[in-house]
mmCIF file of C-alpha atoms in Angstrom:
data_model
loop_
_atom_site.group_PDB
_atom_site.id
_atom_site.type_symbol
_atom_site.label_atom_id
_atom_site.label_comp_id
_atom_site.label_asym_id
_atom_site.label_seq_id
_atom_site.Cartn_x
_atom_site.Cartn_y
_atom_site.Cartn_z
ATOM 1 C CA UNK T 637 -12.372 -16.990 9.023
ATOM 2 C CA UNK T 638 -11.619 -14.184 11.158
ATOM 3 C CA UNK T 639 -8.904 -15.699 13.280
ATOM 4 C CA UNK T 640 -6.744 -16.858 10.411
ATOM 5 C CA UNK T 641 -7.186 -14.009 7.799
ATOM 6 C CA UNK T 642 -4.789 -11.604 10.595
ATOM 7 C CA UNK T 643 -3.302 -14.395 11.597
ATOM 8 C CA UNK T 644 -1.996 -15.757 7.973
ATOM 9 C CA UNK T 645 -0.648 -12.206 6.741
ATOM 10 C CA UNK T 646 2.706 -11.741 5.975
ATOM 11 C CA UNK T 647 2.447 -8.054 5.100
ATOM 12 C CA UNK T 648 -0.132 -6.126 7.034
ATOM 13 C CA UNK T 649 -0.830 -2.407 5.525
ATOM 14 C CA UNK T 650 -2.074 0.096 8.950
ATOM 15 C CA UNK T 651 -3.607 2.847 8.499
ATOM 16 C CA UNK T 652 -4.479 5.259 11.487
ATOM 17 C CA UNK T 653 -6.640 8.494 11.280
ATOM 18 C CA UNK T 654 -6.149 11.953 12.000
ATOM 19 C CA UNK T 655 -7.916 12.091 15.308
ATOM 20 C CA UNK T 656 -6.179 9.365 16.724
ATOM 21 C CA UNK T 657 -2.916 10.549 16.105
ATOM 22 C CA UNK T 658 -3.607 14.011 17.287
ATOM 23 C CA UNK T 659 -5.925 12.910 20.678
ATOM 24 C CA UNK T 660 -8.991 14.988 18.717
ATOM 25 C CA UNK T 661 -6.439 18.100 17.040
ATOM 26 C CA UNK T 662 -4.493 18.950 20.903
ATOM 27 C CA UNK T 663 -1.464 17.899 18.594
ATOM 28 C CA UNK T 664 0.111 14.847 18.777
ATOM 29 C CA UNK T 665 -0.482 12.187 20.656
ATOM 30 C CA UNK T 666 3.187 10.957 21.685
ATOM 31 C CA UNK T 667 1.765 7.818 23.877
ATOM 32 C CA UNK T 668 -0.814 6.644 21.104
ATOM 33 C CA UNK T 669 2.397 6.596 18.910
ATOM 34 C CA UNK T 670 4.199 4.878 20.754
ATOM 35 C CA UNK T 671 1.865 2.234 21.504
ATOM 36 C CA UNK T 672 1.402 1.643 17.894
ATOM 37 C CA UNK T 673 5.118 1.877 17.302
ATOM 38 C CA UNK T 674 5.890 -0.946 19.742
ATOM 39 C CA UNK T 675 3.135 -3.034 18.232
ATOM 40 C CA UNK T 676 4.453 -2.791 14.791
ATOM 41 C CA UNK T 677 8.111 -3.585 15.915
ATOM 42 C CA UNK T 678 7.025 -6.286 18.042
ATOM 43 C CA UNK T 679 5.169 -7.627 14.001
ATOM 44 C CA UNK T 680 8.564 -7.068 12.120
ATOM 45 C CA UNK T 681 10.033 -8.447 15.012
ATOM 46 C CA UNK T 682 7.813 -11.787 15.052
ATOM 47 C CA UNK T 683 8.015 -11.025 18.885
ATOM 48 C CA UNK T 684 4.777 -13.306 19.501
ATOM 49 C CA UNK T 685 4.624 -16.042 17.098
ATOM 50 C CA UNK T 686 8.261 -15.925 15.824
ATOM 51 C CA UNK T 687 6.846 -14.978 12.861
ATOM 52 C CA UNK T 688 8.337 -11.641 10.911
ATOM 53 C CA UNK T 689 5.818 -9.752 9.180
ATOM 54 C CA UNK T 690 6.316 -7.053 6.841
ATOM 55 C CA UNK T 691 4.275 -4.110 8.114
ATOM 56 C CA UNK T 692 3.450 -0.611 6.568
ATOM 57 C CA UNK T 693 1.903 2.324 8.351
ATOM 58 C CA UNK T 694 -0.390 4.839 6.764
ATOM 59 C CA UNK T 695 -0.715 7.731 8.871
ATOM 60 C CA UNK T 696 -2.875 10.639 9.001
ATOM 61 C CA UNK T 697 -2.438 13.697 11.460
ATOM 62 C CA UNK T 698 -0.452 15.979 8.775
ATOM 63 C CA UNK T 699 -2.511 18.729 8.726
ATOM 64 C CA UNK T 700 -3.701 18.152 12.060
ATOM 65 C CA UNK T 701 -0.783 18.968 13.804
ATOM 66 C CA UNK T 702 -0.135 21.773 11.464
ATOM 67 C CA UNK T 703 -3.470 23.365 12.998
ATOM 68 C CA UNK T 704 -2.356 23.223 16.320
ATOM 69 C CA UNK T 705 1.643 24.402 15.836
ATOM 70 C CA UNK T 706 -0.305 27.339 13.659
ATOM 71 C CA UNK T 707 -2.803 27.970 16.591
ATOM 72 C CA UNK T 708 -5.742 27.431 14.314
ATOM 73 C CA UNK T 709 -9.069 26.182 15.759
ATOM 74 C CA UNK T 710 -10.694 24.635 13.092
ATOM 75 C CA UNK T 711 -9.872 23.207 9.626
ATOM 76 C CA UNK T 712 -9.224 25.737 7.286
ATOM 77 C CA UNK T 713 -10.795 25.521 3.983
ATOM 78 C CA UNK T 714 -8.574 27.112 1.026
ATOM 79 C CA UNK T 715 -5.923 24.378 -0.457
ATOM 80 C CA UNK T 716 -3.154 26.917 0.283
ATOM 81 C CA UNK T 717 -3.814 27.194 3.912
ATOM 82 C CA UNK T 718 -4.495 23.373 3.837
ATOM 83 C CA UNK T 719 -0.867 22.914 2.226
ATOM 84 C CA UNK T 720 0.863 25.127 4.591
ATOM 85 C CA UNK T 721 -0.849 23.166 7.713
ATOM 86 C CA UNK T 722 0.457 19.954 6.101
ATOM 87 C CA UNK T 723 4.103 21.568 5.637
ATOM 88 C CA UNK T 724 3.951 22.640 8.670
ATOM 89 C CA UNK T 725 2.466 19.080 10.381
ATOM 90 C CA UNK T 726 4.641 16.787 8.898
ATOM 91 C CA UNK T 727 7.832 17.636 10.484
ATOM 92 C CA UNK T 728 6.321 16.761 13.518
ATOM 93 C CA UNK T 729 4.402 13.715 12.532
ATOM 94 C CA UNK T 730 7.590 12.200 10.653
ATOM 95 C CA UNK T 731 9.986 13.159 13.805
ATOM 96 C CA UNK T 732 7.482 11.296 16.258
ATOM 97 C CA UNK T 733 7.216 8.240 14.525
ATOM 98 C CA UNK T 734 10.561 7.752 13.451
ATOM 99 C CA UNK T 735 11.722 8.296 17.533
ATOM 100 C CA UNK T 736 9.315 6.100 18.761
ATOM 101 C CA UNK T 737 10.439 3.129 16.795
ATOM 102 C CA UNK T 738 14.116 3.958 16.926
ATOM 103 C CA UNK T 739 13.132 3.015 20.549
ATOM 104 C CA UNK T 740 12.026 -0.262 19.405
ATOM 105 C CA UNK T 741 15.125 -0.729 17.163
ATOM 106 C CA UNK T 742 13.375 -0.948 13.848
ATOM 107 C CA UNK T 743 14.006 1.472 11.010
ATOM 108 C CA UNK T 744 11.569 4.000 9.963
ATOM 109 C CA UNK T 745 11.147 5.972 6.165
ATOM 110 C CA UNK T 746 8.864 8.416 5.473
ATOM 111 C CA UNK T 747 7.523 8.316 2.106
ATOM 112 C CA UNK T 748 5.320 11.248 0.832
ATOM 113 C CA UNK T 749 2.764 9.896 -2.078
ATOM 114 C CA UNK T 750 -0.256 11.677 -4.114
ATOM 115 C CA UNK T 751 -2.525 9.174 -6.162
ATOM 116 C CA UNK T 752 -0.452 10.779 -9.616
ATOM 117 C CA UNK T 753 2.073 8.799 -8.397
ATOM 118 C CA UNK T 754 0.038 5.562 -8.360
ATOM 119 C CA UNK T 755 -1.748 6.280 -11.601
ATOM 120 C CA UNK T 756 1.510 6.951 -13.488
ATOM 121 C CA UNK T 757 3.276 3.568 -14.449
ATOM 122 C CA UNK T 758 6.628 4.535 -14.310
ATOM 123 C CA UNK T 759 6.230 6.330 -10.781
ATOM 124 C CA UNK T 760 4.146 2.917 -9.616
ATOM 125 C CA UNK T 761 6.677 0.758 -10.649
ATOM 126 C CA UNK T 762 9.212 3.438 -8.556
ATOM 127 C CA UNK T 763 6.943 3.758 -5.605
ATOM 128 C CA UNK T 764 6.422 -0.224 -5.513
ATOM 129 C CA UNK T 765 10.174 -0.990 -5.438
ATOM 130 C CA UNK T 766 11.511 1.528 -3.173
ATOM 131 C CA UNK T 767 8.895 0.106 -0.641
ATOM 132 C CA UNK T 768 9.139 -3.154 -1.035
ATOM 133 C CA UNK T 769 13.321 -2.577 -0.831
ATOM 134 C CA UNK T 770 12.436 -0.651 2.695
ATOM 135 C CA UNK T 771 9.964 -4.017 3.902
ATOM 136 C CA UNK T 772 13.012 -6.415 2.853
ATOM 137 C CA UNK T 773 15.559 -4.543 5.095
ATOM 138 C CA UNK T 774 12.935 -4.880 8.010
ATOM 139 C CA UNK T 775 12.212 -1.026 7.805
ATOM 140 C CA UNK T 776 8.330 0.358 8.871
ATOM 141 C CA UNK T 777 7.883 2.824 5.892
ATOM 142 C CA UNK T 778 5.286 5.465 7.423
ATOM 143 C CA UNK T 779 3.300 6.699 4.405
ATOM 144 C CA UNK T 780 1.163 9.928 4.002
ATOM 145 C CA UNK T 781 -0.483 12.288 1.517
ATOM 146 C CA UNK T 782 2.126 14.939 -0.371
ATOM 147 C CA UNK T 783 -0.191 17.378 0.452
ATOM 148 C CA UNK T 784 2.173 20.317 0.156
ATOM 149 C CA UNK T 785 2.529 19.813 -3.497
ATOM 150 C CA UNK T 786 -0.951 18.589 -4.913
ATOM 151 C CA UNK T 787 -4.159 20.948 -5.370
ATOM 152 C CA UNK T 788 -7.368 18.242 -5.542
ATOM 153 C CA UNK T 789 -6.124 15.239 -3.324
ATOM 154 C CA UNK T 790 -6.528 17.138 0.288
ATOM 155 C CA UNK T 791 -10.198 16.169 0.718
ATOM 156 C CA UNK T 792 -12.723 13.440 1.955
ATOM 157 C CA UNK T 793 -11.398 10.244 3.341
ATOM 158 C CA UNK T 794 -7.779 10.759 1.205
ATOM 159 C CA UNK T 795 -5.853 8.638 3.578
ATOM 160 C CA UNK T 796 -8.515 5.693 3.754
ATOM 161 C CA UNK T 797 -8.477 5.702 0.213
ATOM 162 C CA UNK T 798 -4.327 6.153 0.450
ATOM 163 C CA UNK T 799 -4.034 3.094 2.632
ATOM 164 C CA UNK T 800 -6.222 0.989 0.298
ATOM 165 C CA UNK T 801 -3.927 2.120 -2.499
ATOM 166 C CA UNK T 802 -0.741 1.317 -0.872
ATOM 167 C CA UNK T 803 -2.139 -2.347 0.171
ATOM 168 C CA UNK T 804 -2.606 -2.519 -3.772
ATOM 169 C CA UNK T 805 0.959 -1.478 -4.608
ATOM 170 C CA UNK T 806 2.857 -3.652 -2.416
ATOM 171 C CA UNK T 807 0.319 -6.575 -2.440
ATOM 172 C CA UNK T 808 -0.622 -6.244 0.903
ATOM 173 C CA UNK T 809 -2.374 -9.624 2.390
ATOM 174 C CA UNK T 810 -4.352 -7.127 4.625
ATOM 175 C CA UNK T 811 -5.136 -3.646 5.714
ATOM 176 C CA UNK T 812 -5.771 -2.612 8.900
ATOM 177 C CA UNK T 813 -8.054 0.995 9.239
ATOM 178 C CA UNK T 814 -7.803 2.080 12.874
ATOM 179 C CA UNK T 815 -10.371 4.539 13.744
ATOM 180 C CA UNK T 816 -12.179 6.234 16.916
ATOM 181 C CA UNK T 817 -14.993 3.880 16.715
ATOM 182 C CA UNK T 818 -15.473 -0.237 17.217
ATOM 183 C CA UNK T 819 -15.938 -1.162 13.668
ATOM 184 C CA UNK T 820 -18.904 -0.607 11.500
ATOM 185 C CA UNK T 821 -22.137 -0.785 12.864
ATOM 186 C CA UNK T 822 -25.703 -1.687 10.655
ATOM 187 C CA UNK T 823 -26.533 2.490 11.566
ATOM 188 C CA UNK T 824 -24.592 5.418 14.031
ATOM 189 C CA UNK T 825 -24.326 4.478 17.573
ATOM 190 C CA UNK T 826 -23.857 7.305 18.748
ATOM 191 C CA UNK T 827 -27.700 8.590 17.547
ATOM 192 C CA UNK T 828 -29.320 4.697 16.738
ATOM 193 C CA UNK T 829 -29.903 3.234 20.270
ATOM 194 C CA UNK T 830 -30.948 -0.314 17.909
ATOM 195 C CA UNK T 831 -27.569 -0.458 15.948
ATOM 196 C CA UNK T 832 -26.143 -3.489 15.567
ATOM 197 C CA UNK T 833 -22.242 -3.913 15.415
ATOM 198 C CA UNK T 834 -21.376 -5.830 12.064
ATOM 199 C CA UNK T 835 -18.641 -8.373 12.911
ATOM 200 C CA UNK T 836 -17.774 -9.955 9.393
ATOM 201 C CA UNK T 837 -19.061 -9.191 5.731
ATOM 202 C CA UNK T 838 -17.751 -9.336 2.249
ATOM 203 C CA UNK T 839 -15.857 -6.079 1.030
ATOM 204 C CA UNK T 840 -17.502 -4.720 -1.960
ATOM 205 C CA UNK T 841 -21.149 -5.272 -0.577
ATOM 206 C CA UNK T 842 -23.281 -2.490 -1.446
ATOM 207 C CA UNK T 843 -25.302 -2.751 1.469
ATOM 208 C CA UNK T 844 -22.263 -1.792 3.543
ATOM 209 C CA UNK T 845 -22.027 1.552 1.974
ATOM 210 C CA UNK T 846 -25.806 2.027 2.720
ATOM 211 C CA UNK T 847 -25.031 1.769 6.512
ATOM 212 C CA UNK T 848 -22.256 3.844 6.661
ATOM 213 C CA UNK T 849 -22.894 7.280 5.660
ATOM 214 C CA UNK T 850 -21.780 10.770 7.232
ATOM 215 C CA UNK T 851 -18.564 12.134 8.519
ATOM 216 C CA UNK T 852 -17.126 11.230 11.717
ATOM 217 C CA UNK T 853 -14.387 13.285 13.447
ATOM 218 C CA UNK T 854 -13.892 17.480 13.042
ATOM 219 C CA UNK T 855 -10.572 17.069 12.665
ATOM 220 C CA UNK T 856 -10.047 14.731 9.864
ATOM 221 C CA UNK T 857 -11.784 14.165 6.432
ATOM 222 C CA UNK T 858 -13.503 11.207 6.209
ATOM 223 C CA UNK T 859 -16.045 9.312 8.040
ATOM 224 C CA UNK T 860 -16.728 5.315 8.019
ATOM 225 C CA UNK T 861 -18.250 5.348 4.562
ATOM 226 C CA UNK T 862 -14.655 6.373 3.345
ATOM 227 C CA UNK T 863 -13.162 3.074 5.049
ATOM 228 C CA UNK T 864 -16.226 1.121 3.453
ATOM 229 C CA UNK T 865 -14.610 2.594 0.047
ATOM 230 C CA UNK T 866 -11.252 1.717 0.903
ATOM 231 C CA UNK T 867 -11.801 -2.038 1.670
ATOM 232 C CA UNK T 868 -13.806 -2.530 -1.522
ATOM 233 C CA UNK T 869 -10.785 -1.108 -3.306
ATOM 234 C CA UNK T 870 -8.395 -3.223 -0.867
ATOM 235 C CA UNK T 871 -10.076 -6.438 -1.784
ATOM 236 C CA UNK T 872 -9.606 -5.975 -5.462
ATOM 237 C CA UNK T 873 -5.764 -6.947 -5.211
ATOM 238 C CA UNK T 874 -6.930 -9.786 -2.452
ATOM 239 C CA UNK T 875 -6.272 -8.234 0.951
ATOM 240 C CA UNK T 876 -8.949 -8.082 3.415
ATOM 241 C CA UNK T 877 -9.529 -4.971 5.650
ATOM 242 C CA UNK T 878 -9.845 -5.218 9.142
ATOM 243 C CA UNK T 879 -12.071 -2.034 10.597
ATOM 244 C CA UNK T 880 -10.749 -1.376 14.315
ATOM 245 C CA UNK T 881 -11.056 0.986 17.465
ATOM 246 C CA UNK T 882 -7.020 2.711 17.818
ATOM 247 C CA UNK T 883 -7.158 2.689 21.242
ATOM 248 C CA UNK T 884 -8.215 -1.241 21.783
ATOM 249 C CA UNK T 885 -4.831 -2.568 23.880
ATOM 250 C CA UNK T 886 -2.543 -4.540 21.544
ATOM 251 C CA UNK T 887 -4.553 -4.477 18.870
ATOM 252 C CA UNK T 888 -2.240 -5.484 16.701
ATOM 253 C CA UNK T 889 -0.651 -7.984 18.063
ATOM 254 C CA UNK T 890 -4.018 -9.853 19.088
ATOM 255 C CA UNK T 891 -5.281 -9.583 15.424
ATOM 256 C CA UNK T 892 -2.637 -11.335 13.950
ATOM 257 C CA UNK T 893 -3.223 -13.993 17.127
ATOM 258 C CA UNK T 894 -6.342 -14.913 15.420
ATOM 259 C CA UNK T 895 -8.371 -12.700 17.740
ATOM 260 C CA UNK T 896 -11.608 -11.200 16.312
ATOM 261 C CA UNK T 897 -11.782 -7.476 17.233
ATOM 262 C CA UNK T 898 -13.329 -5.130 15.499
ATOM 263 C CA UNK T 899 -15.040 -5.524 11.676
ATOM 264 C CA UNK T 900 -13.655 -8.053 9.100
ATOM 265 C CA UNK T 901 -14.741 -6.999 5.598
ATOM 266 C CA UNK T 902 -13.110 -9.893 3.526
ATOM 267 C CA UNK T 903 -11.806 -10.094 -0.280
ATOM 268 C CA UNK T 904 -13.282 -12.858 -2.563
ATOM 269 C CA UNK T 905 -10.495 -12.674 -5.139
ATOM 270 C CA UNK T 906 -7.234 -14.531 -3.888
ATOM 271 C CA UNK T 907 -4.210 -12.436 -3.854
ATOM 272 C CA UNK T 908 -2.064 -13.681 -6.617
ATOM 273 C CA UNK T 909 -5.360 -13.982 -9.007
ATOM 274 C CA UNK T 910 -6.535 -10.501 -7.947
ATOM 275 C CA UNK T 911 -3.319 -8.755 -8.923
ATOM 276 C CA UNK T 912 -3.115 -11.244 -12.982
ATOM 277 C CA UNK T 913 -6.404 -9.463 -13.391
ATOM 278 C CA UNK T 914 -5.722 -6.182 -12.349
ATOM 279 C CA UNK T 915 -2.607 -6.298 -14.948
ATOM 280 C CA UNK T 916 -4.710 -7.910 -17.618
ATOM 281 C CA UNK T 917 -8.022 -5.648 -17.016
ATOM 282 C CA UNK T 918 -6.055 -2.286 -16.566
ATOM 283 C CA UNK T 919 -2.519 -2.236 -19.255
ATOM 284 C CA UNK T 920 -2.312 -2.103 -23.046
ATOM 285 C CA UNK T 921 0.068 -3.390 -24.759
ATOM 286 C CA UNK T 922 2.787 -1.156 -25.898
ATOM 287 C CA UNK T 923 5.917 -3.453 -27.245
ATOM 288 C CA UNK T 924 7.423 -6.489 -27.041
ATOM 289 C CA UNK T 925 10.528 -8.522 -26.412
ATOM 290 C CA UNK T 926 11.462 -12.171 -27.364
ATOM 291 C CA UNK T 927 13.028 -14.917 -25.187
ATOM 292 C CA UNK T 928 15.302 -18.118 -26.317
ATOM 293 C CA UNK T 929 13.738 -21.521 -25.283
ATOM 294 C CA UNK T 930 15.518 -21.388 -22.013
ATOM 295 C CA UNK T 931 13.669 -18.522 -20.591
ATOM 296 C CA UNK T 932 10.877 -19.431 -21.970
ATOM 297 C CA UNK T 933 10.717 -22.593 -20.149
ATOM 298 C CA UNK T 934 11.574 -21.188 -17.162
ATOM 299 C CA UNK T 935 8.686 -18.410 -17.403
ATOM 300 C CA UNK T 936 6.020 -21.130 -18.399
ATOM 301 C CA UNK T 937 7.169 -23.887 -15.985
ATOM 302 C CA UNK T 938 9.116 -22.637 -13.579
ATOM 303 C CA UNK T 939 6.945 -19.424 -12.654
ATOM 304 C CA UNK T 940 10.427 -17.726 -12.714
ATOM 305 C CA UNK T 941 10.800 -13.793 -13.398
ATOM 306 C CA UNK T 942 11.868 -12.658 -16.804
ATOM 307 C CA UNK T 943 16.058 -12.149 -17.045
ATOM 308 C CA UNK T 944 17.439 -9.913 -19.629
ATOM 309 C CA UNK T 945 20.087 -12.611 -20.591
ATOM 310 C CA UNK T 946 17.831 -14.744 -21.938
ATOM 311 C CA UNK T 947 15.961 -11.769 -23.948
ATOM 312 C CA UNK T 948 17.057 -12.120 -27.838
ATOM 313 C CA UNK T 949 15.160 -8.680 -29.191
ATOM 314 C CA UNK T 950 12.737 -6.206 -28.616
ATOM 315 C CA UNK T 951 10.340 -4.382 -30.332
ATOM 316 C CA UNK T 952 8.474 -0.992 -30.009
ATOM 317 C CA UNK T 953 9.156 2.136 -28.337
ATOM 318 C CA UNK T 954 8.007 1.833 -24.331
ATOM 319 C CA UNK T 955 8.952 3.561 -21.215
ATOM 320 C CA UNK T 956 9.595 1.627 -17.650
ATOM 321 C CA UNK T 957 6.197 0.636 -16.372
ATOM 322 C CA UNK T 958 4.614 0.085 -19.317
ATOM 323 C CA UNK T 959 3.040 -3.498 -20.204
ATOM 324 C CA UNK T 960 5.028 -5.208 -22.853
ATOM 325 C CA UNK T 961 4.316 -8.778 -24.593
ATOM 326 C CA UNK T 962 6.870 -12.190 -24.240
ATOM 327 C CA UNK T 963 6.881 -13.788 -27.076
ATOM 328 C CA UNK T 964 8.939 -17.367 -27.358
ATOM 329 C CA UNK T 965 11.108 -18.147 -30.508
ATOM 330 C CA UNK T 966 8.173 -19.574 -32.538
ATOM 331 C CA UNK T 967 6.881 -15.266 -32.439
ATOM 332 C CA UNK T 968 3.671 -16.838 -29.806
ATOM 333 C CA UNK T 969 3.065 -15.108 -27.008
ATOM 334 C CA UNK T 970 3.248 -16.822 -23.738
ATOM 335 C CA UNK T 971 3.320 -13.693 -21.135
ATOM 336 C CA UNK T 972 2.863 -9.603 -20.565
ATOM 337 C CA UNK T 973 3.937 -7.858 -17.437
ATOM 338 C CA UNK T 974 5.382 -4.511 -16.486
ATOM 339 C CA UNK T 975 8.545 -3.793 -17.940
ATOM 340 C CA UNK T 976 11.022 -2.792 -15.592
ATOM 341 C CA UNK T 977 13.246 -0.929 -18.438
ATOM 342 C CA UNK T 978 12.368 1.724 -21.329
ATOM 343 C CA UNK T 979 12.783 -0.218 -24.814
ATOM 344 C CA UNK T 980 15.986 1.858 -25.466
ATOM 345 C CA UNK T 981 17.730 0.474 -22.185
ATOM 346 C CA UNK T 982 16.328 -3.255 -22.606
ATOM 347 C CA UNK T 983 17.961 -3.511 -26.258
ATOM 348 C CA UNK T 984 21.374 -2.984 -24.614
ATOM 349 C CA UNK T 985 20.535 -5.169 -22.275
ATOM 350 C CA UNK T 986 19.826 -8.106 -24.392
ATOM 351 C CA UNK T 987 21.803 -11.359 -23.817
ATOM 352 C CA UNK T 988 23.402 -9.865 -20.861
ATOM 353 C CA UNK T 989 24.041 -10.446 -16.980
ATOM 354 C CA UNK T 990 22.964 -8.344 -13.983
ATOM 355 C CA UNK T 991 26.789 -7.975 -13.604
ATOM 356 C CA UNK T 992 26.929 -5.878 -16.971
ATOM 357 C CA UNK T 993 24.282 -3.390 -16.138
ATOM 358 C CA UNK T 994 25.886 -0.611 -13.987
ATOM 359 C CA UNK T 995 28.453 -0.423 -16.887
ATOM 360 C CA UNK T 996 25.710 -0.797 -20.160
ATOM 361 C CA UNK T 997 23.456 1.421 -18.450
ATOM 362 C CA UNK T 998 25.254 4.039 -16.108
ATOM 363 C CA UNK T 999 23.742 2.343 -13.250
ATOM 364 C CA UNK T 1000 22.346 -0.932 -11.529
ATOM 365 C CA UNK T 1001 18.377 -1.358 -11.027
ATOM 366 C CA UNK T 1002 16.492 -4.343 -10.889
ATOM 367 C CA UNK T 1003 17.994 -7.811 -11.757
ATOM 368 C CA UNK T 1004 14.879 -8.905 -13.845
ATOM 369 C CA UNK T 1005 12.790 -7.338 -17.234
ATOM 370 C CA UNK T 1006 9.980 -8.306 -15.603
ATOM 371 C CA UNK T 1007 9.186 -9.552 -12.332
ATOM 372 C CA UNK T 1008 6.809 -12.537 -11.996
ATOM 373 C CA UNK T 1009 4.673 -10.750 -9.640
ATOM 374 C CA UNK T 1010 3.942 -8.401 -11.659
ATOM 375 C CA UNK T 1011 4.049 -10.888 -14.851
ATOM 376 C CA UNK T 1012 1.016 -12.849 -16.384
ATOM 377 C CA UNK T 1013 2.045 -16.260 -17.775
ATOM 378 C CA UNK T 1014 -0.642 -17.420 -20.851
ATOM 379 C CA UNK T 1015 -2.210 -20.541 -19.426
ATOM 380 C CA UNK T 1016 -1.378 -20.245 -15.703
#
């Protein structure tokens, strides 16, 4: 199981912690980077296999590198200091990462996210696009906290739980924590001479969290329970988490060879079925549209996304990102999904062509009302 779940992934979410990055707070590491910068090239690259993955890096070190351009020895404690370390850190951080895989020849973005942005539909459906626009053009998005503008997200084990979040937003197949230690062991190594290193489990097992208590690392904010967290919340879109030492040579590219390094914690729910229940379990409905026969068919049988040119009418007031009902010309409902336009915008768009939009609208989106991945079809 271990050797195919890597090995199978098309897009790979990495996440790397704050003591990595920073080789223990004496400011960045510039080697570390770019070893992990010519690993993820050599993914998008399919340099191996001939295989191109879509890869996503999650980076702490923010703050990190703040403290040491500021001259401060330890991690302050008020937000605003906190902030101003960030501001100050991620200049640095977003420089390195996107020089280090210019040198590869692959694109870099940074994108700056708080959870708000995740909880808030509209901003989702924002966030969700933009990056999955960035992974088709072969670009390596490198992710981390806003923490200049938020108050309550800059505190334990943010960026585990950030990297589990942005597997969930771009369906990641798996996420990859890289840490300062081997993987998760049954009780700390470092003061547990009988510790046992746990190769495989099931994410979500409450037994896991029970082994992996207290913080690691003085420089960053989280310790292995955090990454316990993070897979269980990985696993409910469907992607597995891999739990890794940073430092292991390659250890990118040999996990998606099928080696087994480090700790597999692995998602029951399939992909595809994990994210249909997240959108029936977590969205109310809040309008509706109606389809001719045509689009119908092609939602029901085809599995295709929903086009506005075969919409006929719509009903209720909703904003982009809100869930919204299908409903056939008999008035039966055959699918809900996130609707990609406000109610306003999608009754202009009725019966028309992507071609029509930048002109109806004052601007050109996405081609589709609703996308089928983010689309459940009644009976499939």
């Amino acid at each position: 199981m271990a050797s195919s779940v890597l090995r199978d992934a098309r897009r790979i979410v990495v996440k790397v912690g704050s003591s990595l990055v920073t080789n223990e707070g004496r400011g960045l590491d510039e080697e570390a980077i770019a070893q992990w910068s010519q690993q993820l090239a050599a993914l998008v690259r399919g340099d191996a296999d001939g295989v191109r993955r879509e890869v996503v890096m999650v980076s702490s070190g923010a703050i990190a590198e703040g403290m040491k351009r500021l001259g401060w020895k330890t991690r302050p404690k008020q937000v605003h200091e906190l902030q101003a370390a960030a501001a100050v850190g991620q200049m640095g951080l977003a420089q390195m990462y996107e020089t280090k895989l210019r040198e590869q020849d692959v694109g870099s973005a940074q994108v700056l996210l708080t959870h708000a942005d995740l909880a808030d539909r509209e901003r989702y459906l924002n966030a969700r696009t933009t990056l999955l626009t960035l992974l088709s053009l072969g670009v390596v998005p490198v992710i981390n906290e806003n923490d200049t503008v938020v108050n309550d997200e800059i505190k334990f084990g943010d960026n585990d739980t950030l990297g589990a979040l942005v597997a969930n937003l771009v369906d990641a197949d798996a996420l990859v924590i890289l840490t300062d230690q081997k993987g998760l062991y049954t009780a700390d190594p470092r003061k547990n001479p009988d510790a046992r290193f746990v190769d495989e489990a099931q994410a979500g097992d409450p037994a896991l969290e029970a082994m992996a208590g207290g913080v690691g690392s003085s420089i960053g904010s989280g310790g292995m329970i955090t990454k316990i967290l993070a897979a269980k919340r990985a696993a409910g879109s469907g992607a597995s988490t891999v739990i890794a030492w940073g430092r292991e040579p390659d250890v990118l590219g040999r996990l998606v060879a099928g080696e087994a390094i480090g700790t597999l914690l692995l998602a029951q729910t399939p992909k595809k079925q994990a994210r249909k229940q997240w959108i029936a379990d977590h969205l109310q409905l809040k309008g509706a549209v109606s389809v001719d026969q045509g689009a119908a068919d092609k939602l029901q049988e085809e599995g295709k996304s929903l086009l506005p040119i075969g919409m006929t009418g719509v009903e209720g007031n909703f904003s982009r990102g809100d869930v919204i009902a299908v409903r056939n010309p008999q008035g039966r409902e055959i699918a809900r999904g996130l609707a990609n336009y406000a109610s306003a915008e999608a009754r202009l768009l009725c019966r028309k062509s992507s071609a029509e939009f930048e002109r109806l609208l004052g601007y050109s989106a996405e081609s589709e009302m609703i996308h089928r991945d983010n689309m459940i079809v009644s009976g499939h």
